[in-house]
Short mmCIF file of C-alpha atoms and ligand atoms in Angstrom, two decimals:
data_model
loop_
_atom_site.label_atom_id
_atom_site.label_comp_id
_atom_site.label_asym_id
_atom_site.label_seq_id
_atom_site.Cartn_x
_atom_site.Cartn_y
_atom_site.Cartn_z
CA MET A 1 0.00 0.00 0.00
CA LYS A 2 1.20 3.51 -0.77
CA VAL A 3 1.65 5.38 2.50
CA GLY A 4 2.87 8.72 1.25
CA GLU A 5 4.13 10.89 -1.57
CA PHE A 6 6.80 13.51 -1.01
CA HIS A 7 8.05 16.34 -3.16
CA ASP A 8 11.30 18.27 -3.05
CA SER A 9 11.49 20.94 -5.71
CA ASN A 10 15.03 21.92 -4.67
CA ARG A 11 16.42 18.81 -6.30
CA LYS A 12 17.42 19.02 -9.94
CA ILE A 13 16.20 15.64 -11.26
CA VAL A 14 16.56 12.82 -8.74
CA GLY A 15 14.06 12.62 -5.88
CA ARG A 16 11.77 15.49 -6.75
CA THR A 17 8.98 12.97 -6.18
CA VAL A 18 9.17 9.99 -3.80
CA LEU A 19 6.41 7.38 -3.65
CA HIS A 20 6.50 5.66 -0.25
CA HIS A 21 5.00 2.18 0.24
CA ASP A 22 4.84 0.02 3.34
CA VAL A 23 5.52 -3.23 1.52
CA LEU A 24 6.26 -4.17 -2.10
CA GLU A 25 7.45 -7.29 -3.85
CA SER A 26 10.41 -5.34 -5.23
CA THR A 27 10.81 -1.59 -5.72
CA ASN A 28 12.61 -2.27 -9.02
CA GLU A 29 9.58 -4.18 -10.32
CA THR A 30 7.17 -1.44 -9.25
CA ALA A 31 9.42 1.18 -10.86
CA LYS A 32 9.42 -0.82 -14.11
CA GLU A 33 5.61 -1.05 -14.05
CA LEU A 34 5.47 2.73 -13.65
CA LEU A 35 7.42 3.11 -16.90
CA GLU A 36 4.17 2.22 -18.70
CA THR A 37 2.78 5.55 -17.53
CA ASP A 38 4.10 9.06 -18.14
CA ILE A 39 6.37 9.58 -15.19
CA GLU A 40 9.02 12.17 -14.56
CA GLU A 41 12.69 11.27 -14.67
CA GLY A 42 14.17 10.91 -11.18
CA LEU A 43 11.01 9.48 -9.62
CA VAL A 44 11.79 7.35 -6.56
CA VAL A 45 9.91 4.29 -5.33
CA TRP A 46 10.57 3.56 -1.64
CA ALA A 47 9.38 0.57 0.40
CA ASP A 48 9.73 -0.18 4.13
CA ARG A 49 10.18 -3.83 3.27
CA GLN A 50 10.15 -6.10 0.22
CA VAL A 51 8.85 -9.63 0.01
CA ALA A 52 10.71 -10.50 -3.21
CA GLY A 53 13.72 -8.17 -3.14
CA ARG A 54 16.18 -8.95 -5.93
CA GLY A 55 19.96 -8.78 -5.97
CA ARG A 56 22.53 -9.02 -8.75
CA GLN A 57 23.14 -12.28 -10.61
CA GLY A 58 19.66 -13.61 -9.88
CA ARG A 59 20.19 -13.62 -6.14
CA ALA A 60 17.55 -12.61 -3.60
CA TRP A 61 18.01 -9.48 -1.49
CA ALA A 62 16.74 -10.01 2.05
CA SER A 63 14.59 -6.96 2.80
CA PRO A 64 13.31 -7.03 6.40
CA ALA A 65 11.63 -4.01 7.98
CA GLY A 66 14.19 -1.46 9.16
CA GLY A 67 16.26 -1.49 5.96
CA LEU A 68 16.07 1.07 3.18
CA TYR A 69 14.81 -0.10 -0.23
CA VAL A 70 14.52 2.38 -3.09
CA SER A 71 14.53 2.47 -6.88
CA ILE A 72 15.24 5.54 -8.96
CA ILE A 73 14.05 5.95 -12.55
CA LEU A 74 16.62 7.59 -14.84
CA ARG A 75 16.86 8.22 -18.57
CA PRO A 76 20.59 8.46 -19.27
CA LYS A 77 22.34 8.52 -22.59
CA GLU A 78 22.47 4.86 -23.45
CA ALA A 79 26.17 4.72 -24.21
CA HIS A 80 27.22 5.15 -20.60
CA ALA A 81 24.30 3.57 -18.79
CA TRP A 82 26.37 0.69 -17.46
CA ILE A 83 28.94 3.05 -16.02
CA LEU A 84 26.14 4.96 -14.32
CA GLY A 85 25.35 1.81 -12.34
CA LEU A 86 28.95 1.79 -11.17
CA LEU A 87 28.99 5.48 -10.28
CA ILE A 88 25.80 5.43 -8.20
CA GLY A 89 27.75 3.41 -5.64
CA MET A 90 29.56 6.66 -4.78
CA PRO A 91 26.59 8.57 -3.31
CA VAL A 92 25.67 5.45 -1.33
CA VAL A 93 29.15 5.36 0.19
CA LYS A 94 29.02 9.10 0.79
CA ALA A 95 25.72 8.76 2.70
CA LEU A 96 27.07 5.90 4.81
CA ARG A 97 30.15 7.95 5.68
CA HIS A 98 27.97 10.95 6.52
CA PHE A 99 26.07 8.82 9.04
CA GLY A 100 29.21 7.36 10.59
CA VAL A 101 30.21 4.23 8.68
CA PHE A 102 33.45 4.69 6.75
CA ALA A 103 32.41 2.36 3.93
CA GLY A 104 34.21 1.79 0.62
CA LEU A 105 33.19 0.31 -2.72
CA LYS A 106 33.80 -3.30 -3.61
CA TYR A 107 33.76 -3.55 -7.38
CA PRO A 108 31.35 -3.01 -9.03
CA ASN A 109 29.00 -1.29 -6.59
CA ASP A 110 28.74 -3.03 -3.21
CA ALA A 111 29.21 -0.75 -0.21
CA VAL A 112 31.38 -2.61 2.28
CA TYR A 113 32.73 -1.86 5.71
CA GLN A 114 35.57 -4.00 7.10
CA SER A 115 34.91 -6.57 4.33
CA ARG A 116 31.22 -6.84 5.25
CA LYS A 117 28.53 -5.71 2.83
CA ILE A 118 26.24 -2.96 4.07
CA ALA A 119 24.51 -1.88 0.82
CA GLY A 120 23.99 -3.19 -2.70
CA LEU A 121 22.84 -1.85 -6.03
CA LEU A 122 20.86 -3.45 -8.83
CA CYS A 123 20.75 -1.27 -11.95
CA GLU A 124 18.59 -2.51 -14.77
CA GLY A 125 18.39 -1.05 -18.29
CA VAL A 126 14.87 -1.12 -19.76
CA TYR A 127 13.38 0.09 -23.04
CA ARG A 128 9.84 1.47 -22.88
CA ARG A 129 8.26 2.99 -25.96
CA ASP A 130 11.71 3.22 -27.59
CA VAL A 131 13.12 5.21 -24.69
CA TYR A 132 15.98 3.76 -22.69
CA HIS A 133 15.57 3.89 -18.90
CA VAL A 134 17.74 2.80 -16.02
CA VAL A 135 16.06 1.59 -12.86
CA ALA A 136 18.66 2.00 -10.13
CA GLY A 137 17.69 -0.10 -7.11
CA ILE A 138 19.50 0.58 -3.84
CA GLY A 139 19.24 -1.54 -0.71
CA VAL A 140 20.91 -0.34 2.49
CA ASN A 141 21.05 -2.29 5.76
CA THR A 142 20.19 0.68 7.93
CA ASN A 143 18.13 -0.16 11.03
CA VAL A 144 18.38 -3.90 10.67
CA ASP A 145 19.56 -6.42 13.27
CA LEU A 146 22.04 -8.80 11.72
CA ASP A 147 20.01 -11.81 12.88
CA LYS A 148 17.11 -10.66 10.66
CA LEU A 149 19.25 -11.47 7.60
CA PRO A 150 19.56 -15.05 6.24
CA PRO A 151 22.14 -17.18 8.13
CA ASP A 152 24.39 -17.56 5.06
CA VAL A 153 24.43 -13.77 4.57
CA GLN A 154 25.13 -12.81 8.19
CA PRO A 155 28.90 -13.57 8.30
CA HIS A 156 29.49 -11.31 5.27
CA ALA A 157 27.08 -8.50 6.12
CA THR A 158 26.78 -5.61 8.47
CA THR A 159 24.25 -2.88 9.20
CA LEU A 160 24.30 0.80 10.13
CA LYS A 161 22.61 -0.09 13.42
CA ARG A 162 25.41 -2.52 14.24
CA GLU A 163 28.22 -0.10 13.43
CA VAL A 164 26.88 3.18 14.77
CA ASN A 165 25.46 3.90 18.22
CA LEU A 166 23.22 6.70 17.06
CA PHE A 167 19.76 5.88 15.62
CA VAL A 168 19.42 7.11 12.03
CA ALA A 169 15.85 7.28 10.69
CA ASN A 170 15.38 5.95 7.16
CA ASP A 171 13.71 9.14 5.95
CA GLU A 172 16.73 11.16 7.12
CA PHE A 173 19.15 8.76 5.44
CA LEU A 174 17.09 8.76 2.24
CA ASP A 175 16.91 12.55 2.14
CA TYR A 176 20.70 12.81 2.30
CA LEU A 177 21.20 9.93 -0.14
CA LEU A 178 18.86 11.42 -2.76
CA ASN A 179 20.62 14.79 -2.55
CA GLN A 180 23.90 12.99 -3.26
CA VAL A 181 22.47 10.91 -6.13
CA ASP A 182 20.95 14.08 -7.60
CA ASP A 183 24.37 15.80 -7.52
CA LEU A 184 26.11 12.77 -9.00
CA TYR A 185 23.53 12.50 -11.79
CA SER A 186 23.91 16.12 -12.75
CA ARG A 187 27.70 15.71 -12.83
CA TYR A 188 27.19 12.59 -14.93
CA ARG A 189 25.12 14.57 -17.42
CA ASN A 190 27.41 17.57 -17.53
CA THR A 191 31.00 16.37 -17.14
CA ARG A 192 33.20 13.83 -18.82
CA VAL A 193 32.72 10.35 -17.48
CA GLU A 194 36.53 9.93 -17.12
CA PHE A 195 36.48 12.48 -14.30
CA LEU A 196 33.79 10.56 -12.46
CA LEU A 197 35.61 7.29 -12.98
CA LYS A 198 38.65 8.87 -11.34
CA ASP A 199 36.54 9.62 -8.26
CA TYR A 200 35.15 6.11 -8.38
CA ARG A 201 38.65 4.65 -8.47
CA GLY A 202 39.46 6.60 -5.30
CA GLN A 203 36.55 5.02 -3.44
CA CYS A 204 37.01 1.50 -4.82
CA THR A 205 38.71 -0.47 -2.07
CA THR A 206 39.13 -3.48 -4.39
CA ILE A 207 42.01 -1.79 -6.23
CA GLY A 208 45.35 -3.19 -5.07
CA LYS A 209 43.84 -6.35 -3.59
CA ARG A 210 44.20 -9.92 -4.76
CA VAL A 211 40.96 -11.14 -6.27
CA VAL A 212 39.34 -14.19 -7.80
CA ALA A 213 36.98 -13.29 -10.62
CA THR A 214 34.57 -15.92 -11.86
CA THR A 215 32.93 -15.31 -15.23
CA SER A 216 31.17 -17.46 -17.82
CA LYS A 217 34.65 -18.00 -19.34
CA GLY A 218 36.16 -19.37 -16.12
CA LYS A 219 38.23 -18.21 -13.16
CA MET A 220 40.86 -15.49 -13.11
CA ILE A 221 43.17 -14.83 -10.17
CA GLY A 222 45.32 -11.76 -9.85
CA ARG A 223 45.61 -8.27 -8.46
CA ALA A 224 42.90 -5.67 -9.06
CA TYR A 225 44.95 -3.06 -10.83
CA ASP A 226 42.80 -0.30 -12.29
CA ILE A 227 39.42 0.84 -13.59
CA ALA A 228 39.41 0.99 -17.41
CA ALA A 229 37.80 3.83 -19.39
CA ASN A 230 34.80 1.56 -20.05
CA GLY A 231 34.34 0.95 -16.31
CA ALA A 232 35.78 -2.58 -16.34
CA LEU A 233 38.00 -3.76 -13.50
CA VAL A 234 41.50 -4.45 -14.81
CA ILE A 235 43.02 -7.51 -13.17
CA MET A 236 46.72 -8.27 -13.54
CA ASP A 237 47.51 -11.98 -13.40
CA ASP A 238 50.72 -13.33 -11.88
CA ALA A 239 52.44 -13.39 -15.29
CA GLY A 240 51.71 -9.67 -15.79
CA GLY A 241 48.83 -10.18 -18.25
CA LYS A 242 45.94 -7.73 -17.97
CA HIS A 243 42.31 -8.83 -18.11
CA GLU A 244 39.10 -6.82 -18.01
CA PHE A 245 36.36 -7.99 -15.66
CA VAL A 246 32.83 -6.63 -15.91
CA GLU A 247 30.24 -9.28 -15.14
CA GLY A 248 30.41 -12.27 -12.81
CA SER A 249 31.31 -12.81 -9.19
CA LEU A 250 34.34 -11.31 -7.53
CA GLU A 251 35.98 -12.56 -4.37
CA VAL A 252 38.48 -10.32 -2.62
CA LEU A 253 41.23 -12.38 -0.97
CA LYS A 254 42.54 -11.35 2.43
C1 BTN B 301 23.06 -6.75 -4.82
O1 BTN B 301 24.00 -6.35 -4.14
O2 BTN B 301 22.99 -7.93 -5.17
C2 BTN B 301 22.02 -5.78 -5.25
C3 BTN B 301 20.97 -5.55 -4.19
C4 BTN B 301 19.93 -4.54 -4.62
C5 BTN B 301 18.77 -4.47 -3.67
C6 BTN B 301 17.84 -3.35 -3.98
S1 BTN B 301 16.66 -3.08 -2.70
C7 BTN B 301 15.77 -2.00 -3.72
C8 BTN B 301 15.78 -2.58 -5.11
N1 BTN B 301 14.69 -3.52 -5.27
C9 BTN B 301 15.11 -4.76 -5.45
O3 BTN B 301 14.39 -5.77 -5.60
N2 BTN B 301 16.46 -4.79 -5.44
C10 BTN B 301 17.02 -3.48 -5.25
#
């Protein structure tokens, strides 16, 4: 059920309108359904919990009450849409830092703190009536007790509540987050993507670490070395060969 609709005309594009629901299957799915209607770019769908939250690579995203679950509808230039999914990790990290968790980005766009995941992003590209849209879904473990997450997730996850003594209300976190995403999106539209990728590289804690990348082509072990101009993670193998990783699973070795 929709429980509220908020407007903020100070924002440029992202978060001028926020549709707040108590429970949804998945905010990304609801956002995609809304694409059938004439909706403004930057519209945000927010749910207090999800019963079928989705993660990357077909995984589920546990979405108990207390967490923050939002999807943002964007209409970027198609050429860079994939990179946009990477860059939106930056405002998420910025918001976490603002509220006291010094998180970093695990490639491509997981927010992690001390090797535990605290937020994830699922960006989906969708054509509707010949117009390309990106639905950027963001899930943040804000006011969640770790034991509310599935047992297999718990050892690799953390929450804002666990890391910070102060209570942070979801509406306060969301307000700050949307301001940051709005700023990032306007930079994305107005500056060269190389500049933004430079910022991304600075926040990506995977760089310099040994990693195991698993793709449809097999496994690759090496050191995460750089972010390429196309947004791929460059991995240097032990023989000095460079490989680009974009899609698959990535394990960071200790
Ligand atoms: C991941 O790290 O695997 C991505 C998790 C993305 C979760 C968010 S929660 C809001 C939006 N709705 C969904 O069903 N998924 C995304």
